[in-house]
Coordinates of N, CA and C and ligand atoms in Angstrom, one line a residue:
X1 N 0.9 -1.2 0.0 CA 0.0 0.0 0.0 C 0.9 1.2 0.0
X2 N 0.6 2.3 -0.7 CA 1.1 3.6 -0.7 C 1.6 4.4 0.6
X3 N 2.0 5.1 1.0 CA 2.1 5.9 2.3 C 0.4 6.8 2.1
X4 N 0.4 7.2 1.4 CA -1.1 7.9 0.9 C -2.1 7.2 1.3
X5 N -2.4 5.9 1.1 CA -3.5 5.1 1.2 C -3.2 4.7 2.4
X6 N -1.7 4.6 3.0 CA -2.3 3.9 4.3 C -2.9 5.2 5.5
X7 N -2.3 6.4 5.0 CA -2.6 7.4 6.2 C -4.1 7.6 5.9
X8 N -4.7 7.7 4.5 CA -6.3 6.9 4.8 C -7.0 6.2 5.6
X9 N -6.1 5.1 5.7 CA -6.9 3.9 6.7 C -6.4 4.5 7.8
X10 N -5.4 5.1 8.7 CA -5.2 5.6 9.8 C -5.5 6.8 9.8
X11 N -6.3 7.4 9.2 CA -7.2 8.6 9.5 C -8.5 8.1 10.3
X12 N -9.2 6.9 8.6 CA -10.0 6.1 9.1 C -10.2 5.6 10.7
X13 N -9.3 5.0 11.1 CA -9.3 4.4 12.3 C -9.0 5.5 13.5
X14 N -9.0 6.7 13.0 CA -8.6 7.6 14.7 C -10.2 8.3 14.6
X15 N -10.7 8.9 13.7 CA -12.4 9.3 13.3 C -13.0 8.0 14.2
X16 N -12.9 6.8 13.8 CA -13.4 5.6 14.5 C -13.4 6.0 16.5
X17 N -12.2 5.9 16.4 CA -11.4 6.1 18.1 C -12.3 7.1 18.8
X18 N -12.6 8.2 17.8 CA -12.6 9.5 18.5 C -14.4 9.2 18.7
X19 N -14.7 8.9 18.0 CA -16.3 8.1 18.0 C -16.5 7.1 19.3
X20 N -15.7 6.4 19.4 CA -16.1 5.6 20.4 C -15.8 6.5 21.8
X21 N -14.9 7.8 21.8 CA -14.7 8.4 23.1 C -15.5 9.6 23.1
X22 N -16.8 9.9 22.1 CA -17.7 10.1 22.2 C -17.3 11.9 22.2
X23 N -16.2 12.0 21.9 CA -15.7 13.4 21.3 C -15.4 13.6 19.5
X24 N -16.3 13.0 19.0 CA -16.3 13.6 17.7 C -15.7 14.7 17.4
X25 N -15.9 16.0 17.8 CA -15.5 17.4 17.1 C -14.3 17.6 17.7
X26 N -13.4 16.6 18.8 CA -12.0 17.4 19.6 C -11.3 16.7 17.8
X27 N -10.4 17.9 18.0 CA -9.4 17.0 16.7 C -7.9 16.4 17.7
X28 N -7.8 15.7 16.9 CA -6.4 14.9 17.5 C -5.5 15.2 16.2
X29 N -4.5 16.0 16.7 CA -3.1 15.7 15.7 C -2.8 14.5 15.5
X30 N -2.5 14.2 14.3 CA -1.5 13.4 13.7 C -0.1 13.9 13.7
X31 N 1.1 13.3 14.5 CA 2.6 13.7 14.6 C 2.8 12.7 13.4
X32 N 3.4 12.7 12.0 CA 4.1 12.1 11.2 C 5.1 11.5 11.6
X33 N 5.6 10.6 12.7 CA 7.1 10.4 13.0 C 8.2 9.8 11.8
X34 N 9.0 10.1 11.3 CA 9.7 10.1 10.5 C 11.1 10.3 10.3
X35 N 12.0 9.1 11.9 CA 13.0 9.1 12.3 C 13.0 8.0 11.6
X36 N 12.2 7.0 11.0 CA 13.0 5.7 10.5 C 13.0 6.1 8.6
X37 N 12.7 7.3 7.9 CA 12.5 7.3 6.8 C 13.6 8.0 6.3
X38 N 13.9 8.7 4.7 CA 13.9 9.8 4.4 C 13.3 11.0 3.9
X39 N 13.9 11.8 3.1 CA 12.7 12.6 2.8 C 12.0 12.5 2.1
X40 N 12.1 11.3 1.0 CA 11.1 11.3 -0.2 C 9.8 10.8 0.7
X41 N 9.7 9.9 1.7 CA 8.9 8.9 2.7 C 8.2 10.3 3.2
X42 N 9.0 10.9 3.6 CA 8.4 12.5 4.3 C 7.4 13.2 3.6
X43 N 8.2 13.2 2.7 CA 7.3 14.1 1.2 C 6.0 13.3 1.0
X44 N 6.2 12.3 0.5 CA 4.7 11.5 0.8 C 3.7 11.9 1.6
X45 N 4.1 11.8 3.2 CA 3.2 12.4 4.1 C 2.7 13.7 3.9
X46 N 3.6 14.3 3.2 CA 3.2 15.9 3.3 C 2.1 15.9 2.0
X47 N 2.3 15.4 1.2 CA 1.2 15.1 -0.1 C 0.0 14.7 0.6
X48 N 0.2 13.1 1.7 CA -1.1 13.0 2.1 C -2.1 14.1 3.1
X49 N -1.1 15.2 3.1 CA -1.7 16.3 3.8 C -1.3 16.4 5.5
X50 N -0.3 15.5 5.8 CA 0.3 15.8 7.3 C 1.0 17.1 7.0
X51 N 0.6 17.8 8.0 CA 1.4 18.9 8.2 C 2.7 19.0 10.1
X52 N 2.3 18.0 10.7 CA 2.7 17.7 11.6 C 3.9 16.8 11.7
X53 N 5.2 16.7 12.2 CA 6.3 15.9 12.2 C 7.1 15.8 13.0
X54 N 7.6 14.5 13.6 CA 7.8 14.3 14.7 C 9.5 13.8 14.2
X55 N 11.0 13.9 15.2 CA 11.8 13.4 14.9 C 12.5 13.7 16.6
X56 N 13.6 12.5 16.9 CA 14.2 12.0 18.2 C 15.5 12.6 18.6
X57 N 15.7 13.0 16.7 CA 16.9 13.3 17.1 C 17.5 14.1 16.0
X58 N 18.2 15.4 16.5 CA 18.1 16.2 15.7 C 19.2 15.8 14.2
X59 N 20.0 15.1 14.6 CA 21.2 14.7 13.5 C 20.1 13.9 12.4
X60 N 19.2 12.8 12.7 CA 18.2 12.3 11.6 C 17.6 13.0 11.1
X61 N 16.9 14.2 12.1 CA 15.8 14.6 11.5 C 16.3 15.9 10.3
X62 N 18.2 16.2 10.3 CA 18.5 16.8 9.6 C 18.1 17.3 7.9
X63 N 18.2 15.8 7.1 CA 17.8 15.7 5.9 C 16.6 16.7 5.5
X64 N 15.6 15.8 6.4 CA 14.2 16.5 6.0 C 14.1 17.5 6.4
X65 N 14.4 18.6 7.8 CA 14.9 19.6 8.0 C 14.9 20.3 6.5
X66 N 16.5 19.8 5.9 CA 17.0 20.8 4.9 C 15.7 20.3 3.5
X67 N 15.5 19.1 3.3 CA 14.7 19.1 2.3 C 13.1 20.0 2.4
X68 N 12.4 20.1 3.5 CA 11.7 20.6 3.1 C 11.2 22.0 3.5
X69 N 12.7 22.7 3.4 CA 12.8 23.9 3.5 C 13.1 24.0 1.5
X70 N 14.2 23.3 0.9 CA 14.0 23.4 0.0 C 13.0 23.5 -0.7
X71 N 12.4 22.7 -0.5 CA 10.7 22.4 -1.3 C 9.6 23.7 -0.8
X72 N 9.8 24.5 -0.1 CA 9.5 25.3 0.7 C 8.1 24.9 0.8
X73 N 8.1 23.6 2.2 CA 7.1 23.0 2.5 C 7.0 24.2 4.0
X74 N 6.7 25.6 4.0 CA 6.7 26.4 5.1 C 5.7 26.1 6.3
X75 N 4.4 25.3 6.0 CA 3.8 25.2 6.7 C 3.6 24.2 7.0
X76 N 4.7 23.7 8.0 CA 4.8 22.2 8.8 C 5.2 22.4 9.9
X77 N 4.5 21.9 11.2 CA 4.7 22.4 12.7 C 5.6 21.3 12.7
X78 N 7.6 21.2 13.4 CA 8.4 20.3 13.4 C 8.2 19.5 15.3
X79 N 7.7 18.9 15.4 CA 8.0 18.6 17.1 C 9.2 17.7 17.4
X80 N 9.9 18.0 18.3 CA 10.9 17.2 19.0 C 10.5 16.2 20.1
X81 N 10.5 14.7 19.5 CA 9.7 13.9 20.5 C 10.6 13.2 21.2
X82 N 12.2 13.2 20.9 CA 13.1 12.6 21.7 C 13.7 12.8 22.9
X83 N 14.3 12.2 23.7 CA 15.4 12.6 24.7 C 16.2 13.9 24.4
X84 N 16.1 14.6 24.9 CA 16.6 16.0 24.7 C 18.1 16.5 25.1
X85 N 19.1 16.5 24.5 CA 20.4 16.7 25.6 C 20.5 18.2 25.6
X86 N 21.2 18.5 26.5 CA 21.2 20.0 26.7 C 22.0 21.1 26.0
X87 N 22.9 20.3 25.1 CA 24.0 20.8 24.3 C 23.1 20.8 23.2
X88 N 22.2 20.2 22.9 CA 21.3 20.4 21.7 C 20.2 21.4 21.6
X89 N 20.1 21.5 22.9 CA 19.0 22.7 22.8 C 19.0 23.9 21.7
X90 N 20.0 24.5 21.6 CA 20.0 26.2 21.4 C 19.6 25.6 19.7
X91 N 20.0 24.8 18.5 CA 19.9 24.3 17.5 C 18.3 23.7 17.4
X92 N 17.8 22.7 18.1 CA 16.9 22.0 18.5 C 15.2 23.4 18.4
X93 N 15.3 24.5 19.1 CA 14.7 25.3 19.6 C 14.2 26.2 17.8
X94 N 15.7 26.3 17.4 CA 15.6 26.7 15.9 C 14.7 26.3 15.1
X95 N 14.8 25.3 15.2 CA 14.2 23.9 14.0 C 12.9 23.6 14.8
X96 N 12.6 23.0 15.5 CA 11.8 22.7 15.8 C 10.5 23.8 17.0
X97 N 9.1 23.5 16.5 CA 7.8 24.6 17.6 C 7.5 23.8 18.4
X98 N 7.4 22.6 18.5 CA 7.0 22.3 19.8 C 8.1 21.1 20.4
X99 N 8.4 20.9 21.9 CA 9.3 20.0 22.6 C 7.9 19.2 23.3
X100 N 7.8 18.1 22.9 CA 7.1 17.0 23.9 C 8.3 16.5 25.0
X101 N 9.3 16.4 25.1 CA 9.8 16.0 26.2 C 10.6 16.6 27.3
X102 N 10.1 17.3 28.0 CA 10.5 17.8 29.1 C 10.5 17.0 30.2
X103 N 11.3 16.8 30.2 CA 11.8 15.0 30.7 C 12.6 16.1 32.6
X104 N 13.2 16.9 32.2 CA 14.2 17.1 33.9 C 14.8 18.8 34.0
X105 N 14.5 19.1 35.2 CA 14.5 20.7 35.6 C 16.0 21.0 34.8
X106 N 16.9 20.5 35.0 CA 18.2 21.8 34.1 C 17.8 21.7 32.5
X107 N 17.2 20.8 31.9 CA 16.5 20.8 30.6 C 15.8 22.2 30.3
X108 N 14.9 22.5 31.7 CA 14.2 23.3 31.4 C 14.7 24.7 31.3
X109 N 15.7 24.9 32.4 CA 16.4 26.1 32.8 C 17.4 26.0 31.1
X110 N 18.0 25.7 30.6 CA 18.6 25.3 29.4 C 17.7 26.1 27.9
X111 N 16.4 25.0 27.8 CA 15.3 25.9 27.2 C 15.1 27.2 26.9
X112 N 15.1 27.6 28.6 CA 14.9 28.9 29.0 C 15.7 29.8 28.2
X113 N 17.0 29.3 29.2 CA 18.3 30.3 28.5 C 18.5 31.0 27.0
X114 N 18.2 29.4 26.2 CA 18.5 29.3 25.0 C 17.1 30.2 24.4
X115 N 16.1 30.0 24.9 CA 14.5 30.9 23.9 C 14.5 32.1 24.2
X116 N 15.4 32.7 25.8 CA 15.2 33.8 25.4 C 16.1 34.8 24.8
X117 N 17.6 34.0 24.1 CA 18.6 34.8 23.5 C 18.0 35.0 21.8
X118 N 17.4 33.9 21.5 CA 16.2 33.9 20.3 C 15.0 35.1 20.1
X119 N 14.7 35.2 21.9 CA 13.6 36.2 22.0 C 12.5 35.7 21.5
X120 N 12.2 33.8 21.5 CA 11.3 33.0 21.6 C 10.7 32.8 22.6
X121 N 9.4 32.0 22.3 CA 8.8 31.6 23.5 C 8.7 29.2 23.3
X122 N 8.9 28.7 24.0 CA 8.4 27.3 23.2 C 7.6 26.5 24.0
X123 N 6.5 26.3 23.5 CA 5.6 25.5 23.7 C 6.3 24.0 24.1
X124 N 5.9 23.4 24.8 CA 7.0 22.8 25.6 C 5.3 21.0 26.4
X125 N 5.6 19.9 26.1 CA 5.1 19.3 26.8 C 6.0 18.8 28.1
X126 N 5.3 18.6 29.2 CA 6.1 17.6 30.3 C 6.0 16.3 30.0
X127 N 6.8 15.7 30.2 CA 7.1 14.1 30.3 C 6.9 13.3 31.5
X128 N 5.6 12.9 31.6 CA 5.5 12.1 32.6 C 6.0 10.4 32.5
X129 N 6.5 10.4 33.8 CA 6.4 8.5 33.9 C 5.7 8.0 34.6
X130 N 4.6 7.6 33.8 CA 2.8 7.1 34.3 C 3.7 5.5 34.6
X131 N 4.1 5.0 33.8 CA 4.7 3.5 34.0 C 5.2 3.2 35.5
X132 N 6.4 4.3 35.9 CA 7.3 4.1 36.8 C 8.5 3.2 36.3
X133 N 8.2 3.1 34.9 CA 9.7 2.2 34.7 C 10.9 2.8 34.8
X134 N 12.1 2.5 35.3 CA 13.0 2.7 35.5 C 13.6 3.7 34.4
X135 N 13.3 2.6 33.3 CA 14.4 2.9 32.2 C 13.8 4.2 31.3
X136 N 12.5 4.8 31.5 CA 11.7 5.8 31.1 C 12.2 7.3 31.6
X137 N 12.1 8.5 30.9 CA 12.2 9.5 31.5 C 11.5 9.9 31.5
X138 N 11.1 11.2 32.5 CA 10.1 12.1 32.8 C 9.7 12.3 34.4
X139 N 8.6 13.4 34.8 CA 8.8 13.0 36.1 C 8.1 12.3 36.2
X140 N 8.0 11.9 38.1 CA 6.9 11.3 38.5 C 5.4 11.9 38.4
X141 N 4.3 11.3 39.0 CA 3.0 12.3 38.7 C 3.2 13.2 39.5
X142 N 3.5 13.0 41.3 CA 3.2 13.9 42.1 C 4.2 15.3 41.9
X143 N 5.1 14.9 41.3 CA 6.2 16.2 41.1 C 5.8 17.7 39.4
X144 N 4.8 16.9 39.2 CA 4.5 17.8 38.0 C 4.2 19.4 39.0
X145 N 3.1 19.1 39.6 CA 2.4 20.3 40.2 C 3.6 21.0 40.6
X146 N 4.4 20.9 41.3 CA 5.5 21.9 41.5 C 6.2 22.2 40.8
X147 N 6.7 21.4 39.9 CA 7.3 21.7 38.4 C 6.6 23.0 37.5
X148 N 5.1 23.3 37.5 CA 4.6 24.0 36.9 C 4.7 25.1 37.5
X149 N 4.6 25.1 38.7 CA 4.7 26.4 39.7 C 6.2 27.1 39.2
X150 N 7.2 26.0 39.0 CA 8.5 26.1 38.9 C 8.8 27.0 37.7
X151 N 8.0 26.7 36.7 CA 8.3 26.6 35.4 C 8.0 28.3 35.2
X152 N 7.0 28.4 36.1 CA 6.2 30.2 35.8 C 7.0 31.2 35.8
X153 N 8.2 30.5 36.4 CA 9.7 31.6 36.7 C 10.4 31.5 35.7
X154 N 10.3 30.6 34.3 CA 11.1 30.8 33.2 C 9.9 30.8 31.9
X155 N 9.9 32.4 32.0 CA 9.1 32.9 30.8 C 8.8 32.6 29.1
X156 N 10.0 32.0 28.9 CA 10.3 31.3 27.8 C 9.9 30.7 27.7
X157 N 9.3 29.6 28.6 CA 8.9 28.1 28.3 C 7.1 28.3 28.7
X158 N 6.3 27.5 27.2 CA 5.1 27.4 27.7 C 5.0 26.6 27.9
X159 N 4.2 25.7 29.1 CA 3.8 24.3 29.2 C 2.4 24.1 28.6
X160 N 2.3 23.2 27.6 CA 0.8 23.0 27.1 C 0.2 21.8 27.3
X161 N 1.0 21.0 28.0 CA 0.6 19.7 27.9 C 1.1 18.9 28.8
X162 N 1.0 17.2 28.6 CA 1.5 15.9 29.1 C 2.0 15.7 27.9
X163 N 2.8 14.7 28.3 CA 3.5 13.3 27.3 C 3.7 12.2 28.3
X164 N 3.3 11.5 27.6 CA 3.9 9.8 28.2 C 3.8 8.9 27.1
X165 N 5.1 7.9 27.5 CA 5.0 6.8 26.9 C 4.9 5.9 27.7
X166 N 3.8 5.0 26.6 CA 3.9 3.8 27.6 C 4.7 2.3 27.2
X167 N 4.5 1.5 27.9 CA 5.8 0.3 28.0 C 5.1 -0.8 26.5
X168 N 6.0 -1.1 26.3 CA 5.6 -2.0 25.1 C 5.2 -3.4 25.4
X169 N 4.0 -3.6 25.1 CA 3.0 -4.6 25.6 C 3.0 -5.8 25.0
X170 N 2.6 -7.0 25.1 CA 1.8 -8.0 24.1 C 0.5 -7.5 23.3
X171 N -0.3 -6.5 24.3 CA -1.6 -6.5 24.1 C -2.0 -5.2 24.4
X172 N -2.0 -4.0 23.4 CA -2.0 -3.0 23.5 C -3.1 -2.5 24.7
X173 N -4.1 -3.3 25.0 CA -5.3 -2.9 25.9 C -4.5 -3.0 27.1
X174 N -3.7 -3.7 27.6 CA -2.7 -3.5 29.3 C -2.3 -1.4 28.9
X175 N -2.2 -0.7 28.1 CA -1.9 0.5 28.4 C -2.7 1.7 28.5
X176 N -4.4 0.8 28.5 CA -5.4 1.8 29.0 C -5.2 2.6 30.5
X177 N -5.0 1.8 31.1 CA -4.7 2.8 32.4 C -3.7 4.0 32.4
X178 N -2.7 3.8 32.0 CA -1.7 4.4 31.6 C -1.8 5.7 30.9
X179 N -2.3 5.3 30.2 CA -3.4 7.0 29.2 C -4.5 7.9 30.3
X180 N -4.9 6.7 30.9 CA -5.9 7.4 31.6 C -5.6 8.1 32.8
X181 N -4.2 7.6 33.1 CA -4.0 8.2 34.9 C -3.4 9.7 34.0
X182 N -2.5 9.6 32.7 CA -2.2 10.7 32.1 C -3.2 12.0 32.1
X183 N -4.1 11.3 31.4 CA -5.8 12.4 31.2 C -6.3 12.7 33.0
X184 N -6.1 12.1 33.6 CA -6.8 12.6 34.9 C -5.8 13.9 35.7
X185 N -4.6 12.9 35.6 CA -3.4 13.8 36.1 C -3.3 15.3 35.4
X186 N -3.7 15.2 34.2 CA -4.1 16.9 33.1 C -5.2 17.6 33.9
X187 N -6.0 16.6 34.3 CA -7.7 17.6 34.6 C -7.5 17.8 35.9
X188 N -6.7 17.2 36.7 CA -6.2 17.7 38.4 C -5.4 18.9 38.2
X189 N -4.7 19.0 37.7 CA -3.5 20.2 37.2 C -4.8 21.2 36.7
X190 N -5.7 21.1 35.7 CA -6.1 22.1 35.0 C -7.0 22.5 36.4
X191 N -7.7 21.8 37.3 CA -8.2 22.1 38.2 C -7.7 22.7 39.5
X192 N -6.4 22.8 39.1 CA -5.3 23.9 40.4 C -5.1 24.6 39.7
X193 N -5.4 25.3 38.5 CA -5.1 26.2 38.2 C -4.2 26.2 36.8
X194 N -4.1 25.5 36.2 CA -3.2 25.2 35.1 C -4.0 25.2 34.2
X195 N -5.0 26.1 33.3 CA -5.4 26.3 32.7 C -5.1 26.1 31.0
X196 N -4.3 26.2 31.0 CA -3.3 26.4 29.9 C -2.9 25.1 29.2
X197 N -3.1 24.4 30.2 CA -2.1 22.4 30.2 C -3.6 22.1 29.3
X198 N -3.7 21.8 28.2 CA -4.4 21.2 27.4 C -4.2 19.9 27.1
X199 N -3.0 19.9 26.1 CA -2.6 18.9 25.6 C -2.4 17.5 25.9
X200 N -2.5 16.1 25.4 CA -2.0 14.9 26.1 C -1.5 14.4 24.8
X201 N -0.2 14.2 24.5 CA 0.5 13.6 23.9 C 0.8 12.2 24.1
X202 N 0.0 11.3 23.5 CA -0.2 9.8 24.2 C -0.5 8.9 22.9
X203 N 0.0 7.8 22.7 CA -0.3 6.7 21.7 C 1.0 7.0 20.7
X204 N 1.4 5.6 20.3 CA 1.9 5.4 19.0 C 1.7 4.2 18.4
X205 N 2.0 4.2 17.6 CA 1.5 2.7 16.1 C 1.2 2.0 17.4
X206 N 1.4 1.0 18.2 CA 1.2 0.1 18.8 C -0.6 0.4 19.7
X207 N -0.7 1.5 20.0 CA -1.9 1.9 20.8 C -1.9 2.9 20.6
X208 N -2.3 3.4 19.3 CA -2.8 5.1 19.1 C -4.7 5.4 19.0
X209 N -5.2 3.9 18.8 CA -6.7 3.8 19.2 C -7.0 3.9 20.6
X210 N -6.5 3.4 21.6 CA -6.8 3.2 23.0 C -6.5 4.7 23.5
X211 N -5.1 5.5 23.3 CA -4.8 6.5 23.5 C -5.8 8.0 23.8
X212 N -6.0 7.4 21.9 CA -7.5 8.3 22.1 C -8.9 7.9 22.0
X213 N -9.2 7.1 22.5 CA -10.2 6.5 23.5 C -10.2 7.5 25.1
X214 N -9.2 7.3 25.3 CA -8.4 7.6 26.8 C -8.2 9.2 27.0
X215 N -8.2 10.3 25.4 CA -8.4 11.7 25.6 C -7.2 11.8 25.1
X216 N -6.3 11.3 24.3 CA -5.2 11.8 23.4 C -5.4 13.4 22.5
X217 N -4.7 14.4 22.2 CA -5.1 15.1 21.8 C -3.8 15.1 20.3
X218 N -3.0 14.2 21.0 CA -1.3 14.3 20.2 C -1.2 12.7 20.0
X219 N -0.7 12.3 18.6 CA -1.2 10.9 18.7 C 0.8 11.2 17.7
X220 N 1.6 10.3 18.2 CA 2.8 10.2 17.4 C 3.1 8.6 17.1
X221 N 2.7 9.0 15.8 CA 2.8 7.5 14.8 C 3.8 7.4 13.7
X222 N 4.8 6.5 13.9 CA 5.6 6.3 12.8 C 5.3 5.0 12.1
X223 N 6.1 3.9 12.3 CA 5.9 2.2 11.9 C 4.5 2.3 11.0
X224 N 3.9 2.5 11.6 CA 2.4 2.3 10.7 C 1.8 2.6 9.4
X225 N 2.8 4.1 9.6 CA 2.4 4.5 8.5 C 3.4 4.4 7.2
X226 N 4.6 3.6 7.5 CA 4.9 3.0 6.3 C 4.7 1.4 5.9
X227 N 3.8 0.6 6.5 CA 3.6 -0.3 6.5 C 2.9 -0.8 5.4
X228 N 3.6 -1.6 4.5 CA 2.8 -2.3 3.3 C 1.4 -2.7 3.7
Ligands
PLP1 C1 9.7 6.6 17.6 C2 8.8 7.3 18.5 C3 7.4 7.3 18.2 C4 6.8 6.5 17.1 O1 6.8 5.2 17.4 P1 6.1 4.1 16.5 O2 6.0 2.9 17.3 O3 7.0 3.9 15.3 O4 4.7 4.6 16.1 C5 6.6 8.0 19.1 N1 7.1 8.7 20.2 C6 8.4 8.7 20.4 C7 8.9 9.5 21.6 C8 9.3 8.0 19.6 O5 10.6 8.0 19.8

């Protein structure tokens, strides 16, 4: 199957998702992830009408970076969905509008530094670890709330959101909870006052139906969507 025809059937199936979670009219981004491709794979997506693109790491996501500035594909929001190191920031900040992973406080302070020698602002998700797995970053739940308090002292950084990932399953339905402590832990926060925290960055190929079932608003799919 085409890249075109499959982001059909995975349009298809998140319309489906969003039906069963009985929010028809919320839209859910499609993130294009497009660390395993190159640009022509990229370009495709952008034909199929993604405007959204996800990459881990800024040395991969280079290519398409420079390609589709060439093409002057201008209207494509770039998100950074990887581990973030701090020597990457001030580059990272450039290239890409939004950071899903705000994974740890000198990250943030770093951010800061770097958006406001730009005279930027970045839209910025937190990283939670709903799992508790070891090998995961982000914080814990209880430490967000103070984190956000924290965060109001670095003007540069907007928080819009959650992220989490969750642990790779047999059976994608063991990661409903997981989504869901995500979405509750947003509406506790939006109910102290965090008005602003919208977002839940949640699901990929493996469980991007359950995700948004669960109140995904950010769904980042790679594997899937080049899949014969
Ligand atoms: C690679 C990656 C994805 C996409 O994963 P797929 O299983 O290929 O859909 C989503 N989020 C992050 C943080 C990733 O690194």
């Amino acid at each position: 199957m085409s890249i075109g025809k499959q982001v059909e059937v995975i349009r298809h199936r998140i319309a489906q998702a969003l039906e069963r979670s009985g929010r028809k009219h919320v839209p859910v981004t499609l993130i294009g992830v497009t660390k395993y491709v190159g640009p022509d794979e990229a370009r495709e997506l952008y034909r199929a009408g993604l405007r959204d693109f996800g990459e881990n790491r800024l040395q991969v996501a280079r290519p398409k970076l420079d390609a589709f500035a060439r093409w002057s594909f201008n209207d494509v929001t770039w998100h950074f969905i990887g581990h973030l190191q701090t020597n990457k920031v001030k580059d990272v900040i450039r290239h890409f509008s939004v950071i899903h992973s705000l994974d740890r406080w000198n990250l943030a302070e770093e951010i800061q530094k770097r958006a406001a020698e730009l005279g930027i602002q970045v839209p910025c998700c937190i990283q939670v670890n709903i799992s508790g797995e070891s090998t995961k970053g982000g914080f814990a739940p209880p430490e967000v709330h103070t984190l956000l308090q924290d965060l109001s002292q670095l003007p540069n950084i907007r928080p819009i959101g959650l992220m989490t990932m969750a642990p790779r399953v047999e059976h994608a339905e063991e990661t409903r909870g997981i989504f869901r402590n995500l979405r509750i832990l947003r509406d506790e926060l939006q109910a102290k006052g965090f008005d602003k925290l919208i977002e839940l960055s949640m699901g990929m190929s493996q469980d991007f139906e359950i995700a948004i079932e669960e109140g995904a608003t950010m769904i980042r799919l790679g594997q899937i969507l080049y899949e014969a």
